[in-house]
Amino acid sequence: MNKKEFAKYILSSVQAFVENSIKYGKDPFGDTPLFADGINLHSMEPVSWLRNGERWIISNLANQQNFLRTLVNLNAITSDQTYRHFAEQTFKYHFGHIESQCGLLKWGGHTCVDLSTGNFVGEVHQGYLEHEFKLTYPFYDLMWEVDPLATEKFIKALWNSHVLDWSNLDMNRHGSYDLPLGDLWDSDWSNPEPFFEGKGLTFINIGSDLIYAAAHLYKFTKDKGALEWGVRLWEQYEKARDPNTGLGAYQYTQPIQEFDPDEFLSISDFSRAFPDRDVQGRDLDAIKTASMFGDRAKNQFSAEFGDRALEGKMLTSGGCESIYGNVVVSQLGIIEQFGPYMDKMLDSNISGLKAFGKYAYDHQTNQVSTMLTDGTILTPDDIKRPGYYSRESLQKSTPDPILFLSNCVGFHKSNEEPLWKVIRIMARGYDLGDFGESINAEKQPNLKTQNDDPICLIAILELLKLGNQNDLESLACAVAQNIISNRFHNGFFVPSKNHLNARLDSLEALALTSLAGYLYGVGDQVAEYAGSDGFFHVPFDGISRTDDKVAIWNRISEA
């Protein structure tokens, strides 16, 4: 097949997936444009969440952003407006019916819509649902085209809800609905030193969402205040990096100790004090290192590592994936939107990737180490007592493909040789062949690869933007073929034929539309993967507090 024939071939799978998503996933209970989050491939019914004996048909638009981008891409490639219409109508409905008074939408890590009742459901904290964002990166361009005023209102409400103290940017992944709008960009600023005690948890996965939103508001309205505060927030993570290694940071504060762990002698004591917290099956010692008892790393490791033991100075493999993976992809993907701060933001992200490649990534074994940001490597033997960190969390791990993608994006933007060295080693590890000593060197791609990972496909496409990479183009097509052969079952994309549930927020579909756009010569017109990693994290009957990956998407058919 030639390029266009292959593009048509892969698009046929995506179009079939979308048609099935509309047939089985569009609101089966009412006349709304909402979609269920996924489909059970045995019953062909929407997936459900079990909570307190109720069965919720979850519809969480925050976890459907890849799907919306896929719909818009199909429109861009095929000129069929039907696909885009579904995406637009979904946002229009949310702005009109699922928007809180302050402008926040009822979506995210702890809140969604139950299609069977139309109710807002999720995890209730102190009697209220909460807004949570972590690596969400919504499709703001589409939101703006659908309703500019509502989009601006949402972005301002997002900052207003999640920032607890503007003077020092103490903030949290959890936000309250319907807070009155404060001073926002006109707030006073004290420019604090890192690792002060705060009421929030300044995780980079919410911080990067705020920065992503601020950069988009600047793009849409030229609101300099939004951009300045977005960059100011990024600078807090920069200041928290280790001055010698440049590693870090997942957060720039440490939580205030609100309770004395010695006051709780049993699980029952904890349950009585905090009846809204599900601690079923939890270990008491582990519970006592929760954030309400102070910094979790300090509680667990200070006896051995002293002042170096802080969450903001811990770099686990999961932390690396967020800091040097999703966050880098989200920021470099919109780097031009940082306007006068573009070079600063680019340099900061590239220096972070270089520090990761030098200290946290083992070139010999193709593994990511867990360490303190000063370079001290941690192992499971460093666990001396129960706590937030487990022995498993301190083990070396194979790099997640998001780190391969971030290095490819970083190399595309910077042409930095240290990033190429990491790319070459990771490519071998992903069965993609030898990418050569440099971007222009002879390559030996493995065109018989078994790799079927959509993020790896997106990473290869990033390198194709550099031009004259026909060998990588063939490799991209080989990975795309594997995705269709291995992951397209019953009209949906799933990790394997044994997986029970298919999510609409398919990375496979988005990656395939990106390749099709490239092959058709309209790659610059498709919406790219933004680094999103949406989730729903709520107690599930019989499992306790868990996320949708465990409760739904990772489930394997017993048949």
XYZ file of C-alpha atoms in Angstrom, residues 82-429:
348
model
C -20.310 14.902 11.995
C -17.352 13.918 14.146
C -16.588 17.451 15.258
C -20.264 18.067 15.924
C -20.326 15.356 18.594
C -17.281 16.882 20.305
C -18.715 20.395 20.207
C -22.119 19.325 21.499
C -20.544 17.550 24.444
C -18.768 20.698 25.590
C -21.844 22.844 24.906
C -23.920 20.582 27.120
C -21.357 20.707 29.902
C -21.213 24.485 29.818
C -24.988 24.678 29.858
C -25.885 21.916 32.320
C -22.816 20.606 34.162
C -21.143 23.896 34.966
C -21.147 25.017 38.591
C -21.974 28.603 39.432
C -18.308 29.590 39.637
C -17.539 28.076 36.238
C -15.935 24.761 37.180
C -17.293 21.664 35.465
C -18.418 18.573 37.381
C -15.592 16.321 36.224
C -12.114 15.168 37.225
C -10.556 12.718 39.640
C -13.366 12.659 42.195
C -16.543 13.841 40.431
C -18.511 12.800 37.360
C -22.039 12.352 35.994
C -24.052 9.186 36.514
C -25.826 8.771 33.185
C -28.487 6.506 34.670
C -29.772 9.259 36.985
C -28.201 12.466 35.735
C -26.798 13.021 39.233
C -23.326 14.255 40.055
C -21.508 11.482 41.912
C -18.082 10.757 43.302
C -16.130 10.914 46.534
C -17.731 13.149 49.127
C -15.389 15.035 51.477
C -16.919 16.852 54.445
C -20.304 16.629 52.793
C -19.272 17.990 49.386
C -17.957 16.761 46.063
C -14.533 18.093 45.116
C -12.924 19.228 41.896
C -9.662 17.370 41.239
C -7.234 17.746 38.359
C -4.006 15.800 37.846
C -2.415 15.709 34.374
C -5.788 16.396 32.728
C -4.780 19.037 30.135
C -8.240 19.669 28.660
C -8.854 20.395 24.997
C -8.987 24.160 25.597
C -8.834 25.065 21.905
C -12.135 23.297 21.326
C -13.599 24.670 24.544
C -12.750 28.191 23.383
C -14.287 27.663 19.952
C -17.483 26.353 21.568
C -17.832 29.058 24.250
C -15.059 31.621 24.858
C -16.692 33.242 27.888
C -17.340 29.923 29.623
C -13.776 28.788 28.897
C -12.264 31.941 30.371
C -14.562 31.610 33.365
C -13.504 27.996 33.839
C -9.770 28.742 33.731
C -10.094 31.537 36.264
C -12.282 29.350 38.481
C -9.703 26.563 38.223
C -6.978 28.803 39.606
C -9.314 30.386 42.140
C -10.393 26.999 43.450
C -7.041 25.230 43.660
C -4.762 28.032 44.894
C -5.123 28.254 48.668
C -2.759 31.176 49.339
C -1.744 33.435 46.474
C 1.054 35.081 48.463
C 3.095 31.871 48.376
C 1.152 29.746 45.851
C 0.249 27.112 48.407
C -2.253 25.063 46.420
C -3.867 21.656 46.189
C -5.101 19.098 43.688
C -8.510 19.323 45.390
C -10.612 22.391 44.787
C -13.948 23.572 46.114
C -16.914 24.287 43.868
C -18.543 27.717 43.915
C -15.915 29.702 45.785
C -16.383 33.440 45.196
C -13.841 34.789 42.742
C -10.858 36.360 44.464
C -8.232 38.847 43.270
C -6.523 36.266 41.048
C -3.707 37.934 39.088
C -3.891 41.079 41.235
C -2.944 39.153 44.379
C 0.162 39.977 46.412
C 3.212 37.780 45.993
C 5.946 37.044 48.556
C 8.210 34.815 46.421
C 8.907 32.244 49.165
C 11.764 29.788 49.407
C 10.844 26.156 48.654
C 9.643 23.524 51.110
C 7.736 25.836 53.415
C 4.914 24.200 55.385
C 1.563 24.621 53.688
C -2.031 23.477 53.941
C -2.044 22.016 50.433
C -0.114 19.435 48.463
C 1.630 21.263 45.639
C 1.964 18.246 43.359
C 3.309 19.025 39.906
C 0.468 17.074 38.310
C -2.026 19.760 39.429
C 0.505 22.569 39.108
C 1.157 21.706 35.478
C -2.588 21.727 34.800
C -2.806 25.271 36.178
C 0.172 26.330 34.058
C -1.350 24.687 30.970
C -4.615 26.547 31.564
C -2.874 29.892 32.137
C -0.870 29.570 28.914
C -4.064 28.924 26.980
C -5.821 31.915 28.517
C -2.881 34.072 27.431
C -3.131 32.613 23.935
C -6.856 33.369 23.748
C -7.043 36.771 25.464
C -3.451 38.028 25.852
C -4.091 38.137 29.596
C -0.565 38.909 30.811
C -1.527 38.332 34.427
C -2.518 34.744 33.737
C 0.760 34.049 31.937
C 2.877 35.711 34.624
C 1.261 33.665 37.375
C 1.601 30.497 35.319
C 5.320 31.087 34.890
C 5.590 32.125 38.542
C 4.093 28.793 39.545
C 6.599 26.945 37.350
C 9.419 28.874 38.996
C 8.427 27.392 42.365
C 9.175 23.918 41.007
C 12.432 25.220 39.527
C 13.539 26.644 42.869
C 12.809 23.289 44.512
C 15.196 21.457 42.182
C 18.418 20.231 43.754
C 21.065 22.931 43.153
C 23.734 20.395 42.226
C 21.917 17.761 40.173
C 19.041 19.873 38.844
C 16.635 17.033 39.681
C 13.088 17.602 40.894
C 10.678 18.620 41.983
C 7.352 16.878 42.428
C 6.247 19.520 44.948
C 7.683 22.641 46.543
C 6.006 22.519 49.956
C 5.671 20.123 52.843
C 2.276 19.568 54.463
C 1.580 20.918 57.920
C 1.186 18.215 60.554
C -2.450 18.558 61.580
C -2.746 15.485 63.805
C -0.536 13.474 66.124
C -0.307 9.898 64.799
C 0.156 8.554 68.345
C -3.447 9.531 69.121
C -4.702 6.745 66.858
C -4.185 3.304 68.363
C -6.363 1.360 65.925
C -8.118 1.524 62.580
C -11.347 2.061 64.510
C -9.908 5.183 66.140
C -9.121 6.574 62.710
C -12.520 5.648 61.264
C -14.345 7.353 64.120
C -12.317 10.534 63.672
C -12.643 10.518 59.871
C -15.853 8.680 58.949
C -15.751 9.851 55.318
C -12.389 8.163 54.677
C -12.478 4.563 53.466
C -9.625 2.676 55.165
C -10.860 -0.844 54.464
C -7.889 -3.215 54.296
C -5.350 -0.490 55.104
C -2.420 -0.901 57.505
C -2.563 1.416 60.533
C 1.138 2.292 60.354
C 0.760 3.191 56.693
C -2.272 5.364 57.433
C -0.247 7.244 60.035
C 2.078 8.568 57.335
C -0.802 10.229 55.460
C -0.392 13.922 54.700
C -2.552 14.977 57.647
C 0.295 13.719 59.849
C 2.920 15.763 58.015
C 5.337 15.154 55.165
C 5.116 11.492 54.221
C 8.760 11.093 53.251
C 9.933 12.867 56.396
C 7.777 10.606 58.548
C 9.162 7.478 56.924
C 12.799 8.294 56.164
C 14.017 11.200 58.330
C 15.689 8.828 60.813
C 18.019 7.696 58.040
C 18.278 10.734 55.764
C 17.562 13.723 57.995
C 16.467 16.949 56.307
C 16.903 15.391 52.868
C 13.825 13.256 53.501
C 11.004 15.347 52.042
C 8.368 14.415 49.474
C 9.592 17.264 47.309
C 13.048 15.671 47.301
C 11.843 12.128 46.539
C 12.077 11.007 42.935
C 10.271 7.720 42.370
C 9.739 6.165 38.953
C 6.164 7.457 39.038
C 7.419 10.922 39.927
C 9.830 10.790 36.990
C 6.963 9.897 34.661
C 5.037 12.973 35.787
C 7.902 15.494 36.049
C 9.910 14.436 33.006
C 7.136 12.761 31.023
C 3.591 14.131 31.059
C 4.552 17.617 32.232
C 7.271 18.056 29.619
C 4.954 16.860 26.843
C 2.206 19.234 27.997
C 4.474 22.281 28.120
C 6.660 21.727 25.067
C 3.552 20.938 23.034
C 2.356 24.519 23.573
C 5.733 26.187 24.068
C 4.904 29.055 21.693
C 1.964 29.994 23.912
C 4.347 31.142 26.641
C 5.104 34.219 24.542
C 7.904 36.279 26.110
C 8.698 33.380 28.454
C 8.994 30.795 25.686
C 12.786 30.505 25.763
C 12.832 30.362 29.545
C 10.234 27.577 29.668
C 11.986 25.655 26.892
C 15.383 25.878 28.578
C 13.913 24.826 31.915
C 12.215 21.738 30.507
C 15.272 20.708 28.498
C 17.595 21.120 31.497
C 15.204 18.941 33.479
C 15.305 16.215 30.833
C 19.105 16.369 30.770
C 19.262 16.013 34.558
C 16.931 13.016 34.355
C 19.103 11.407 31.690
C 22.285 12.020 33.673
C 21.206 10.953 37.152
C 17.868 9.101 37.249
C 18.100 7.066 34.046
C 20.515 4.126 33.968
C 21.921 3.978 30.430
C 23.423 0.543 31.010
C 20.226 -1.201 32.085
C 17.571 1.039 30.491
C 15.950 1.528 33.892
C 14.752 4.431 36.000
C 16.147 4.649 39.524
C 14.313 5.842 42.605
C 16.398 8.438 44.406
C 16.597 11.583 46.422
C 16.986 14.602 44.192
C 20.554 15.093 45.457
C 21.415 11.906 43.558
C 21.261 9.418 46.420
C 19.884 6.198 44.940
C 17.242 4.435 47.032
C 16.536 0.712 47.077
C 13.862 -1.454 48.706
C 16.310 -2.084 51.558
C 15.939 1.577 52.546
C 12.401 0.797 53.756
C 12.841 0.423 57.513
C 9.232 0.952 58.578
C 5.735 0.914 57.011
C 4.590 4.089 55.348
C 3.483 5.800 52.187
C 6.423 4.396 50.217
C 6.513 0.637 49.662
C 9.428 -1.620 48.794
C 8.006 -1.874 45.281
C 8.011 1.913 44.853
C 11.773 2.018 45.479
C 12.663 -0.576 42.869
C 14.224 0.316 39.547
C 11.755 0.150 36.686
C 11.624 0.070 32.910
C 10.912 3.588 31.620
C 7.306 4.268 30.751
C 6.843 5.225 27.070
C 5.822 8.739 28.190
C 9.521 9.306 28.992
C 10.470 8.175 25.487
C 7.940 10.618 24.064
C 9.087 13.527 26.235
C 12.701 13.039 25.189
C 11.630 12.910 21.523
C 9.629 16.123 21.933
C 12.534 17.702 23.784
C 14.998 16.717 21.070
C 12.692 18.059 18.369
C 12.560 21.403 20.166
C 16.223 21.634 21.185
C 18.456 19.278 19.154
C 20.320 18.473 22.386
C 22.669 15.495 21.956
C 22.209 14.101 25.519
C 18.512 13.607 24.790
C 19.303 11.636 21.632
C 21.464 9.251 23.634
C 18.488 8.493 25.881
C 16.173 8.142 22.869
C 18.513 5.643 21.226
C 18.735 3.410 24.304
C 15.005 3.539 25.002
C 14.203 2.763 21.352
C 16.206 -0.434 21.598
C 14.388 -1.302 24.800
